[in-house]
XYZ file of C-alpha atoms in Angstrom:
779
model
C 80.357 43.008 122.543
C 79.123 46.368 121.244
C 75.487 46.373 120.099
C 72.945 49.110 119.416
C 70.832 47.867 122.338
C 73.792 48.047 124.709
C 74.614 51.601 123.629
C 70.980 52.623 124.084
C 70.916 51.139 127.579
C 74.066 52.997 128.594
C 72.790 56.235 127.100
C 69.678 56.354 129.282
C 71.105 54.767 132.447
C 74.414 56.521 133.007
C 76.136 58.969 130.649
C 79.481 58.306 132.270
C 79.433 54.696 131.133
C 79.492 55.732 127.452
C 82.324 58.168 128.127
C 84.289 55.414 129.862
C 83.422 52.977 127.091
C 85.087 54.877 124.269
C 87.482 57.354 125.909
C 90.242 54.749 126.062
C 89.166 52.996 122.871
C 91.796 52.991 120.120
C 89.885 51.138 117.423
C 88.410 53.740 115.046
C 85.664 51.371 113.903
C 84.433 50.821 117.464
C 84.481 54.543 118.262
C 82.473 55.350 115.136
C 80.004 52.544 115.856
C 79.229 54.037 119.271
C 79.003 57.630 117.998
C 76.830 56.693 114.998
C 74.340 54.797 117.163
C 73.811 57.305 119.963
C 70.617 58.517 118.252
C 68.458 61.129 119.984
C 70.150 62.294 123.173
C 68.237 62.859 126.433
C 68.200 66.381 127.862
C 70.499 65.480 130.748
C 73.137 63.847 128.549
C 76.690 65.021 129.301
C 78.511 65.731 126.035
C 81.820 66.926 127.501
C 83.643 63.746 126.449
C 82.624 64.361 122.818
C 84.745 67.516 122.624
C 87.845 65.365 123.198
C 87.167 63.649 119.862
C 87.314 66.930 117.951
C 91.110 66.514 117.921
C 91.019 62.870 116.800
C 93.247 61.992 113.858
C 90.470 60.245 111.922
C 88.078 62.579 110.074
C 85.038 60.277 110.484
C 85.417 60.341 114.273
C 85.581 64.138 114.221
C 82.496 64.227 111.978
C 80.449 61.961 114.254
C 81.527 63.931 117.317
C 80.330 67.190 115.744
C 77.020 65.584 114.736
C 76.290 64.483 118.294
C 77.400 67.794 119.803
C 75.019 69.536 117.401
C 72.073 67.611 118.859
C 72.434 69.479 122.178
C 71.863 73.110 121.228
C 71.781 74.391 124.781
C 75.157 72.784 125.620
C 76.983 73.467 122.364
C 80.284 75.341 122.657
C 80.309 77.533 119.552
C 83.872 78.776 120.063
C 85.341 75.271 120.171
C 83.507 74.312 116.989
C 84.570 77.499 115.234
C 88.213 76.952 116.145
C 87.972 73.447 114.707
C 86.371 74.883 111.546
C 89.308 77.253 110.984
C 91.917 74.492 111.029
C 89.830 71.568 109.722
C 90.852 70.218 106.303
C 88.081 67.687 105.752
C 85.183 69.387 103.991
C 82.470 67.067 105.407
C 83.503 67.937 108.977
C 83.502 71.643 108.147
C 79.986 71.390 106.686
C 78.726 69.615 109.802
C 80.197 72.345 112.021
C 78.336 75.035 110.075
C 75.137 72.977 110.182
C 75.377 72.480 113.962
C 75.911 76.187 114.617
C 73.055 77.108 112.260
C 70.624 74.736 113.990
C 70.982 76.710 117.206
C 68.882 79.525 115.654
C 70.556 82.128 117.886
C 70.963 85.748 116.856
C 74.414 85.943 118.439
C 75.617 83.344 115.918
C 74.756 85.489 112.887
C 78.272 87.029 112.556
C 79.755 83.534 112.398
C 77.235 82.471 109.749
C 78.018 85.617 107.745
C 81.674 84.591 107.872
C 80.839 81.091 106.575
C 79.221 82.696 103.508
C 82.698 83.524 102.214
C 83.849 79.889 102.204
C 85.005 78.433 98.878
C 82.925 75.290 99.392
C 79.418 76.011 97.962
C 77.898 73.343 100.226
C 79.188 75.195 103.273
C 77.722 78.412 101.862
C 74.378 76.624 101.436
C 74.503 75.405 105.064
C 75.222 78.941 106.251
C 72.319 80.298 104.185
C 70.038 77.646 105.664
C 71.065 78.715 109.163
C 70.382 82.383 108.365
C 67.021 81.865 106.671
C 65.397 81.075 110.031
C 65.676 84.825 110.707
C 63.195 85.467 107.901
C 62.122 88.927 109.066
C 65.631 90.194 109.835
C 66.580 92.995 107.410
C 70.279 92.617 108.208
C 70.164 88.953 107.159
C 68.332 89.876 103.975
C 70.962 92.492 103.090
C 73.713 89.892 103.502
C 71.946 87.183 101.497
C 70.355 89.017 98.569
C 73.676 89.688 96.743
C 74.302 85.929 96.639
C 71.783 85.675 93.797
C 74.869 86.417 91.665
C 77.029 83.740 93.333
C 79.035 81.662 90.828
C 77.529 78.384 92.118
C 74.126 77.504 90.638
C 72.882 75.825 93.839
C 73.549 78.946 95.915
C 71.923 81.133 93.261
C 68.802 78.975 93.157
C 68.342 79.108 96.956
C 68.617 82.900 97.080
C 66.430 83.319 94.007
C 63.705 81.143 95.495
C 63.824 82.984 98.820
C 63.953 86.602 97.671
C 63.291 86.925 93.966
C 60.902 84.191 92.850
C 57.321 85.362 92.531
C 54.479 82.972 93.165
C 52.968 83.275 89.724
C 49.239 83.057 89.714
C 47.857 80.783 87.036
C 45.599 82.284 84.449
C 43.085 79.586 85.315
C 41.732 78.501 88.652
C 42.181 74.766 88.121
C 43.699 72.887 90.999
C 46.984 71.165 90.234
C 45.381 67.726 89.904
C 42.592 68.828 87.531
C 42.332 69.637 83.855
C 39.714 70.830 81.366
C 36.981 68.483 80.206
C 37.316 69.640 76.587
C 40.864 68.204 76.498
C 40.007 64.777 77.908
C 40.360 61.869 75.463
C 40.555 64.099 72.406
C 42.461 63.477 69.165
C 42.866 66.465 66.823
C 43.837 66.050 63.185
C 45.931 69.196 62.611
C 49.360 70.767 62.881
C 50.351 70.640 66.550
C 51.423 74.308 66.620
C 48.000 75.390 65.368
C 46.206 73.229 67.925
C 48.298 74.415 70.870
C 47.210 78.018 70.239
C 43.835 77.064 71.734
C 45.068 74.955 74.665
C 45.031 76.834 78.001
C 48.178 77.175 80.083
C 48.825 74.747 82.944
C 46.461 72.033 81.684
C 48.675 68.987 80.928
C 50.263 66.721 83.542
C 52.614 64.630 81.391
C 53.932 64.768 77.828
C 55.466 61.681 76.281
C 56.329 61.802 72.627
C 58.664 60.625 69.909
C 59.238 63.521 67.504
C 59.436 62.718 63.787
C 62.996 61.799 62.858
C 64.723 64.327 60.667
C 64.166 63.240 57.031
C 64.465 59.580 58.008
C 60.810 58.834 57.205
C 58.566 59.832 54.338
C 56.320 61.748 56.720
C 59.085 63.994 58.117
C 60.765 66.031 55.369
C 62.365 69.306 56.488
C 64.387 71.814 54.415
C 67.356 71.598 56.779
C 68.412 70.088 60.094
C 68.395 73.530 61.716
C 64.808 74.148 60.622
C 63.926 70.745 62.063
C 65.408 71.725 65.442
C 63.716 75.145 65.276
C 60.356 73.447 64.687
C 60.815 71.120 67.671
C 61.863 74.087 69.812
C 58.574 75.855 69.022
C 56.589 72.721 69.869
C 58.300 72.237 73.213
C 58.028 75.929 74.120
C 54.257 75.609 73.712
C 54.311 72.283 75.542
C 56.100 74.026 78.411
C 53.323 76.642 78.545
C 50.504 74.093 78.765
C 52.312 71.839 81.272
C 51.433 71.984 84.956
C 54.061 73.433 87.265
C 56.783 70.935 88.066
C 55.443 68.176 85.790
C 57.293 66.047 83.278
C 58.222 65.868 79.607
C 59.738 62.641 78.257
C 61.168 62.775 74.743
C 62.009 59.522 72.953
C 64.709 60.112 70.322
C 67.871 58.561 68.980
C 70.652 59.513 66.590
C 69.654 58.886 62.971
C 71.510 58.274 59.726
C 70.709 59.989 56.439
C 71.814 57.500 53.757
C 74.518 58.553 51.343
C 73.529 59.683 47.848
C 76.076 57.455 46.143
C 79.163 55.398 46.904
C 81.290 58.488 46.383
C 79.510 60.310 49.199
C 79.294 59.716 52.945
C 76.173 59.122 54.955
C 75.336 61.712 57.607
C 74.586 60.926 61.261
C 72.665 63.410 63.440
C 72.659 63.226 67.261
C 69.073 64.413 67.739
C 68.833 63.862 71.541
C 72.083 65.733 72.150
C 71.306 68.581 69.746
C 67.751 69.006 71.080
C 68.794 69.053 74.743
C 70.195 72.651 74.822
C 66.983 74.007 73.305
C 64.866 72.339 75.988
C 67.019 73.510 78.904
C 67.174 77.038 77.490
C 63.361 77.239 77.380
C 62.547 76.231 80.966
C 62.883 72.439 81.038
C 65.109 71.033 83.778
C 66.985 67.854 82.846
C 66.203 64.979 85.230
C 67.236 61.603 83.785
C 68.332 59.730 80.696
C 66.701 56.345 80.208
C 68.093 53.932 77.636
C 65.613 51.836 75.690
C 67.465 48.642 74.801
C 66.141 46.561 71.877
C 67.117 43.049 70.796
C 69.910 43.153 68.216
C 67.890 41.089 65.789
C 65.236 43.823 65.617
C 67.489 46.610 64.315
C 69.133 47.353 60.999
C 72.421 45.561 60.506
C 75.310 48.059 60.240
C 78.114 45.746 61.307
C 77.960 43.441 58.264
C 80.718 45.135 56.245
C 83.069 45.294 59.199
C 82.487 41.615 59.949
C 83.944 40.847 56.529
C 86.992 43.120 56.375
C 87.699 43.874 60.093
C 89.609 47.007 59.084
C 90.004 49.738 61.725
C 88.025 52.939 61.157
C 85.258 50.937 59.507
C 83.592 49.820 62.718
C 79.843 50.688 62.834
C 77.952 49.024 65.695
C 74.318 48.043 65.450
C 72.201 50.746 67.109
C 70.134 48.804 69.661
C 69.299 51.770 71.921
C 67.108 54.837 71.940
C 66.976 57.575 74.564
C 64.107 58.610 76.784
C 65.235 62.045 77.949
C 63.319 63.022 81.083
C 62.709 66.731 81.803
C 60.713 68.590 84.432
C 59.127 72.007 84.034
C 61.354 74.300 86.075
C 59.890 75.313 89.425
C 61.023 76.351 92.877
C 58.620 73.807 94.395
C 59.725 70.310 95.367
C 58.154 67.116 94.036
C 56.405 66.717 97.401
C 54.291 69.758 96.530
C 53.058 68.026 93.374
C 52.307 64.823 95.265
C 50.368 66.618 98.005
C 48.061 68.069 95.352
C 46.268 64.710 95.175
C 43.997 63.206 97.801
C 45.064 60.052 99.593
C 42.740 57.818 97.577
C 44.218 58.920 94.237
C 47.755 58.509 95.563
C 47.019 55.010 96.827
C 45.353 53.916 93.585
C 48.232 55.339 91.510
C 51.057 53.587 93.349
C 53.360 51.547 91.113
C 53.029 47.814 91.702
C 55.873 45.411 92.373
C 58.156 44.468 89.515
C 59.004 48.007 88.470
C 62.257 48.765 86.652
C 65.068 49.821 88.978
C 67.667 50.882 86.414
C 67.786 53.389 83.596
C 68.133 50.605 81.013
C 64.748 49.339 79.839
C 64.807 46.113 77.812
C 61.662 46.299 75.674
C 60.950 44.714 72.302
C 59.981 47.204 69.570
C 56.664 47.100 67.696
C 55.979 47.079 63.981
C 52.835 48.117 62.148
C 51.738 48.092 58.522
C 50.406 51.658 58.780
C 53.011 53.384 60.962
C 56.700 52.551 60.715
C 57.690 53.742 64.216
C 55.104 52.552 66.716
C 55.446 53.050 70.472
C 55.515 49.694 72.309
C 52.678 49.457 74.822
C 55.120 48.410 77.550
C 57.153 51.585 76.993
C 54.041 53.772 77.274
C 52.858 51.829 80.298
C 56.065 52.432 82.263
C 56.236 56.139 81.453
C 52.570 56.722 82.345
C 52.765 54.759 85.608
C 56.067 56.300 86.733
C 55.287 59.931 85.871
C 51.535 60.495 86.333
C 48.604 59.894 88.666
C 45.174 58.471 87.983
C 42.932 60.879 86.018
C 45.923 62.985 84.917
C 46.015 64.333 81.356
C 48.735 62.781 79.162
C 49.733 64.595 75.966
C 51.451 63.416 72.776
C 51.986 66.142 70.144
C 53.061 63.550 67.540
C 50.528 60.815 68.213
C 51.208 58.568 65.221
C 49.127 55.405 65.669
C 47.849 56.558 69.088
C 49.430 53.893 71.314
C 49.961 56.417 74.115
C 46.271 57.331 74.151
C 45.046 53.732 74.261
C 47.520 52.880 77.022
C 46.579 55.978 79.023
C 42.895 55.056 78.856
C 43.655 51.511 80.016
C 45.569 52.950 82.998
C 42.695 55.301 83.970
C 44.373 58.441 82.660
C 42.966 60.921 80.177
C 44.821 61.719 76.970
C 45.107 64.554 74.485
C 46.693 63.771 71.104
C 47.495 65.752 67.977
C 48.391 64.194 64.653
C 48.769 65.997 61.342
C 48.842 62.922 59.087
C 45.284 62.061 57.999
C 46.205 58.399 57.388
C 47.314 57.954 61.020
C 44.295 59.916 62.282
C 41.925 57.599 60.420
C 43.884 54.607 61.688
C 43.307 55.754 65.272
C 39.589 56.128 64.532
C 39.476 52.568 63.264
C 40.918 51.386 66.592
C 38.181 53.135 68.600
C 36.080 50.702 70.605
C 32.396 51.463 71.289
C 31.905 52.849 74.785
C 28.423 53.530 76.075
C 28.801 53.299 79.867
C 31.191 56.122 80.720
C 30.733 59.113 78.417
C 33.866 60.846 79.721
C 35.955 57.910 78.488
C 34.748 58.091 74.858
C 37.461 59.272 72.483
C 36.540 62.383 70.501
C 38.113 62.743 67.040
C 38.079 66.349 65.856
C 39.307 68.627 63.123
C 41.052 71.850 64.066
C 37.847 73.860 63.514
C 35.778 71.483 65.645
C 38.364 71.625 68.404
C 38.550 75.432 68.235
C 34.759 75.796 68.474
C 34.638 73.386 71.401
C 37.385 75.259 73.238
C 35.714 78.632 72.684
C 32.384 77.336 73.936
C 33.948 75.768 77.030
C 35.944 78.922 77.779
C 32.741 80.979 77.496
C 30.916 78.558 79.782
C 33.793 78.590 82.283
C 33.830 82.391 82.216
C 30.066 82.517 82.786
C 30.205 80.093 85.694
C 33.297 81.686 87.200
C 31.767 85.139 86.961
C 28.746 83.937 88.889
C 30.760 81.963 91.464
C 31.828 83.384 94.790
C 34.560 81.289 96.431
C 36.436 81.103 93.129
C 36.523 84.901 92.872
C 36.746 86.017 96.504
C 38.894 83.378 98.224
C 42.663 83.206 97.817
C 44.279 79.850 97.107
C 45.661 79.906 100.642
C 44.087 80.600 103.998
C 45.845 81.722 107.175
C 45.818 79.377 110.164
C 46.870 80.604 113.619
C 48.360 77.718 115.647
C 49.061 78.177 119.355
C 49.827 75.884 122.283
C 49.452 75.953 126.033
C 53.033 74.697 126.352
C 56.421 76.186 125.564
C 58.968 74.920 123.024
C 56.392 73.322 120.739
C 57.185 73.039 117.032
C 54.994 71.988 114.121
C 55.181 71.360 110.399
C 52.270 71.152 107.986
C 51.310 68.430 105.484
C 54.561 66.434 105.669
C 56.661 69.530 104.874
C 59.334 68.458 107.364
C 61.826 70.975 105.969
C 59.802 73.903 107.345
C 59.361 73.706 111.112
C 57.434 76.482 112.856
C 57.809 77.385 116.519
C 54.475 78.116 118.222
C 52.698 80.453 118.293
C 52.728 80.923 114.532
C 50.588 81.977 111.599
C 50.884 79.827 108.475
C 49.390 80.242 105.015
C 48.149 76.795 103.948
C 46.748 75.712 100.596
C 42.983 75.309 100.524
C 42.075 71.683 99.894
C 39.374 69.132 100.587
C 42.089 67.036 102.253
C 42.516 67.208 105.994
C 45.237 69.524 107.291
C 47.964 67.285 108.711
C 49.909 68.855 111.585
C 53.016 67.151 112.986
C 53.687 68.393 116.519
C 56.919 68.003 118.483
C 57.812 68.888 122.039
C 61.132 67.672 123.422
C 61.297 64.024 122.311
C 57.539 63.575 121.834
C 56.230 63.805 118.281
C 52.589 63.264 117.343
C 50.294 63.896 114.413
C 46.851 65.467 114.389
C 44.466 66.150 111.533
C 42.117 69.086 111.091
C 39.109 68.508 108.868
C 38.493 70.869 106.005
C 35.068 72.364 105.493
C 33.293 74.424 102.871
C 33.709 78.128 103.523
C 30.812 80.434 104.276
C 31.543 82.289 101.050
C 30.853 79.053 99.181
C 27.628 78.190 101.005
C 25.988 81.582 101.157
C 27.770 83.786 98.643
C 26.419 81.789 95.722
C 22.803 82.225 96.790
C 22.729 85.530 94.911
C 23.318 83.773 91.553
C 20.480 81.234 91.616
C 23.099 78.694 92.659
C 25.001 78.909 89.349
C 28.176 79.739 91.243
C 28.084 76.357 92.986
C 28.850 74.651 89.654
C 32.172 76.481 89.291
C 33.035 76.389 92.983
C 32.473 72.628 93.254
C 35.423 72.085 90.913
C 37.689 74.478 92.802
C 39.629 73.776 95.975
C 39.279 77.468 96.917
C 35.863 76.664 98.367
C 37.457 74.907 101.374
C 38.791 76.401 104.577
C 40.205 75.379 107.970
C 39.662 76.812 111.479
C 41.321 80.195 111.849
C 42.709 79.313 115.269
C 44.009 75.939 116.457
C 45.081 75.284 120.059
C 47.356 72.316 120.710
C 47.067 71.021 124.274
C 50.049 69.064 125.622
C 49.226 69.165 129.344
C 49.045 65.713 130.903
C 47.994 64.131 127.651
C 49.799 61.538 125.589
C 48.243 62.741 122.360
C 47.864 66.455 121.615
C 44.251 67.564 121.484
C 42.807 70.005 119.012
C 40.789 72.607 120.883
C 38.705 74.942 118.727
C 38.374 78.413 120.163
C 35.051 80.284 120.243
C 34.500 81.868 116.851
C 32.496 84.784 118.202
C 32.277 86.691 121.448
C 29.161 86.908 123.573
C 27.327 90.251 123.505
C 27.908 92.634 126.379
C 26.620 95.982 127.522
C 27.939 98.811 125.381
C 28.561 96.673 122.267
C 27.873 98.525 119.004
C 27.384 96.750 115.656
C 26.940 98.087 112.133
C 24.736 95.974 109.877
C 24.595 95.633 106.097
C 22.106 93.348 104.394
C 21.208 92.050 100.951
C 17.531 91.076 100.618
C 17.423 87.948 98.474
C 13.788 86.944 98.302
C 11.298 89.811 98.586
C 7.580 89.075 98.842
C 5.109 91.977 98.622
C 1.469 91.632 99.663
C 0.052 95.086 98.947
C -3.199 96.991 99.252
C -3.184 98.643 95.843
C -6.339 100.687 96.370
C -8.583 98.600 94.137
C -7.873 95.233 95.696
C -4.806 93.291 96.715
C -1.776 92.334 94.679
C 1.344 90.296 95.342
C 4.792 90.222 93.792
C 8.062 88.416 94.299
C 11.601 89.415 93.368
C 15.138 90.073 94.515
C 17.418 92.913 95.535
C 18.058 95.737 97.126
C 20.011 96.892 100.228
C 19.498 97.371 103.953
C 21.648 98.985 106.651
C 21.355 99.592 110.352
C 22.832 99.938 113.832
C 22.584 97.659 116.848
C 23.409 98.783 120.403
C 23.376 96.518 123.486
C 22.042 98.504 126.434
C 22.583 95.411 128.646
C 24.459 92.149 128.405
C 21.327 90.513 126.995
C 19.147 93.067 125.227
C 19.811 95.446 122.379
C 18.105 98.303 120.572
C 18.376 98.282 116.769
C 17.229 100.400 113.869
C 17.274 99.512 110.163
C 16.600 101.275 106.893
C 16.252 99.576 103.547
C 14.646 99.260 100.168
C 13.114 96.282 98.366
C 12.235 95.754 94.717
C 10.707 92.907 92.783
C 13.445 92.685 90.155
C 13.249 89.207 88.662
C 16.985 88.432 88.778
C 19.444 88.582 91.681
C 21.864 90.647 89.604
C 21.334 93.438 87.035
C 20.454 92.317 83.528
C 18.849 93.986 80.504
C 15.214 92.855 80.546
C 12.495 93.965 78.125
C 8.812 93.610 78.969
C 6.065 93.069 76.428
C 2.391 93.389 77.298
C 1.016 93.975 80.823
C 3.318 93.771 83.828
C 3.465 94.980 87.445
C 6.218 96.676 89.445
C 6.492 97.012 93.219
C 8.883 98.938 95.463
C 9.149 99.416 99.201
C 11.181 101.669 101.500
C 11.145 100.986 105.196
C 12.576 101.976 108.549
C 12.181 100.224 111.878
C 13.115 100.323 115.543
C 13.267 97.052 117.468
C 14.340 95.452 120.726
C 16.243 92.183 120.414
C 18.107 89.478 122.249
C 20.265 86.386 121.571
C 19.938 82.683 122.260
C 23.082 80.778 121.308
C 23.387 81.279 117.514
C 19.955 82.853 117.156
C 19.212 86.562 117.344
C 15.611 87.798 117.325
C 14.004 91.266 117.275
C 10.529 92.719 117.551
C 9.318 96.296 117.226
C 7.595 98.887 115.039
C 8.151 99.713 111.377
C 7.054 102.292 108.846
C 7.112 101.571 105.125
C 6.162 103.261 101.894
C 5.059 100.949 99.098
C 4.672 101.795 95.432
C 2.617 99.731 93.001
C 2.558 100.243 89.208
C 0.593 98.543 86.469
C 2.241 99.094 83.077
C 1.966 97.949 79.496
C 4.642 97.793 76.805
C 3.471 98.129 73.198
C 5.683 97.252 70.248
C 5.261 100.127 67.803
C 7.700 99.762 64.929
C 10.551 100.633 65.133
C 10.451 101.166 68.946
C 8.658 100.224 72.147
C 6.243 102.486 74.060
C 5.824 101.995 77.811
C 2.400 103.099 79.126
C 1.536 103.647 82.794
C -1.990 102.284 83.326
C -2.323 102.563 87.127
C -0.188 103.472 90.136
C -0.592 103.650 93.894
C 1.814 104.980 96.563
C 0.914 104.186 100.127
C 2.382 104.837 103.597
C 1.921 102.049 106.133
C 2.546 101.528 109.839
C 2.887 98.152 111.499
C 5.038 95.677 113.379
C 8.510 94.305 112.639
C 9.738 90.781 113.418
C 13.215 89.537 112.539
C 15.221 86.387 113.231
C 18.877 85.862 112.342
C 21.000 82.754 112.462
C 24.670 83.455 113.143
C 26.699 81.438 110.599
C 30.104 82.929 111.312
C 31.660 85.833 113.166
C 30.137 88.359 110.764
C 27.798 86.497 108.430
C 24.144 85.863 109.326
C 21.060 84.480 107.603
C 17.911 86.432 108.379
C 14.157 86.241 107.879
C 12.057 89.409 108.239
C 8.268 89.704 108.517
C 6.795 93.235 108.431
C 2.980 93.155 108.744
C 1.228 96.539 108.352
C -2.250 97.320 109.669
C -2.647 101.091 109.403
C -2.616 103.073 106.138
C -1.597 106.703 106.777
C -3.804 108.916 104.616
C -5.924 112.004 105.346
C -8.283 109.593 106.948
C -6.178 106.664 108.279
C -7.570 103.290 107.274
C -7.064 99.839 108.620
C -5.833 97.503 105.913
C -3.525 94.517 106.106
C -0.398 94.251 103.960
C 3.071 92.833 104.505
C 6.673 92.712 103.411
C 8.471 89.396 103.769
C 12.100 88.985 102.811
C 15.012 86.638 103.298
C 18.294 88.445 103.981
C 22.051 87.895 103.809
C 23.180 90.017 106.752
C 26.699 91.115 107.722
C 27.218 92.361 111.290
C 30.475 94.177 112.039
C 31.491 94.699 115.655
C 32.712 98.302 115.722
C 33.008 98.951 119.441
C 33.252 96.811 122.559
C 33.846 98.315 126.020
C 37.456 98.301 127.222
C 38.718 97.375 123.752
C 40.015 99.322 120.800
C 38.027 99.950 117.667
C 37.655 96.564 115.954
C 36.553 97.492 112.447
């Protein structure tokens, strides 16, 4: 009896047994059972007998034979497959032939793949394109594929557009995909939705679920004409598209409506709102995904069948309308849904998973709701399903026509944030009356605002965001991606990143990965062995030390931005004699050696002056200025360095207009040094001699209407000679943290005097390796 276990046993024990098993088999079902259950084939598997099945009369046998032949790239006979392709009539077999040839990833197969591009079957063209895209740097391939952006088939066009023409548009904000603005969270605005949306930033909403007002079917929705009604909804959903995150969803609940007849001599008018609105949405960047039918009990809807029940005359049939449509759209994007899902950390994903009992069909049987205030209330169950199926915890859910606010209350109960707009004051006040007191979690309190209050809040938040972003470092300097260099000590190793199994990379490779606080997941495969490893993310040096120059204000902005994270620049995957690949970090800096030359640039961040001002001592503290120097290793251990710099006691770490009133002091220092230094692991230390010139000023600012007068009361310029001590901690390849102590003992005047003074400053130091013996220039 044929079983999967028996086939597996034959496959690994003796290839000839499988050949003998099915070569004389006449039952098509048995042949297909064996071929479909061969699975992964060992390297020494003999596939010669499979070529005999390429002439089989049954198309499924030919298809399974091609699939198994395609698993053995090094033994695949391209000519035999191509000859079968030319005479094959079954399109599924032809597609599998193209796929098998493309998976070989051999340059000599490119002419064949070019030939497949001319096939009339668009799926075969797509398979050929897939096989050619592995040669991503080949100009000849690009020249063949680019013209297919004008191919008549939309699937072919989309592939070529994504590969060669789609630009990775940078968002105007630096929010990560899973985040939104605090000033939009749990807010209800009483105003026209189009006026409100003018102040909502792009890419800030995760899900929109709404039921637009029905055309002239309710007292609150009177429009001059049906066309103007559709034009209004088009404007709303164009703006909704702008504020929606890339690849996220819009669900519109509508149904055809009837405008009653004026008199018995006139006909009523029925408008198919969901069908008429659909072309406007697709035209403006929404991709249609699904149609969900909301099925209501017949007893809950208006009776239209009564007249027909009495006369039963043909043409008079009017069924009771027990359904409404939930039309599901997604903001058009070249990215797959997996990209959206990977934007959330594992904890959020786990907590957002839909529990058992979810709806499996596109027909949702839900009872409608009725309310004394609002005549068309969303059922909570309807909101609950949409929110759970199309959003994650802490996402922002938007309803431009909020009505009684059911969506907002349901979103809050499901640990989502909501943003609602409602023009009708009666409904706005009704929502306020439903507000429950909340004193524990301030971010969960609902804020009810007028348009002016909302506008002022947005402007203030935008100003605050601009201020914080301007002072941040990782947000400004770092790209959203960082390059990771992955290598292995073995051949034929392939990897893919973060579950992106469609994009395999053969090692060695350089990959741009999105910065994230999540670990970098690397799936590694060699031969039949496949394992997973994880690389921990860490805060970048730019985040930790770049923000020191802004009194730490930049940390506030950077802490909300995934651009602060990074991964190791080089990852080595070790397969030798190990069951699980090991992650071996490489040294991130090279040891000093004789002949090494470094250029140094520094930013003094905390400058302390203790000065002999001629009539006593004075001290001052401030920030700024610049230092620069050279460092030359005259042996493998010791170096000679010289530095020049200037220090001031400016009160802020960045320029700002500051006015003084009354008495104040100013101090400056210029210095030069020569030192001998050495290294111990991450530490570098120097000692030597230094010369500095210090300037001390006592000034007074007097307010004399209408201007200020600055008076110099006392000044002293002094040249000093002393010692220089410096210690640096190597944070990264180029970035160092330093502490410098320059005590002076000799004042150089006509008659030199012995007086103590010192300069003490903390320093952000950058060391660039410009020359290393036996290597090219490195900077």
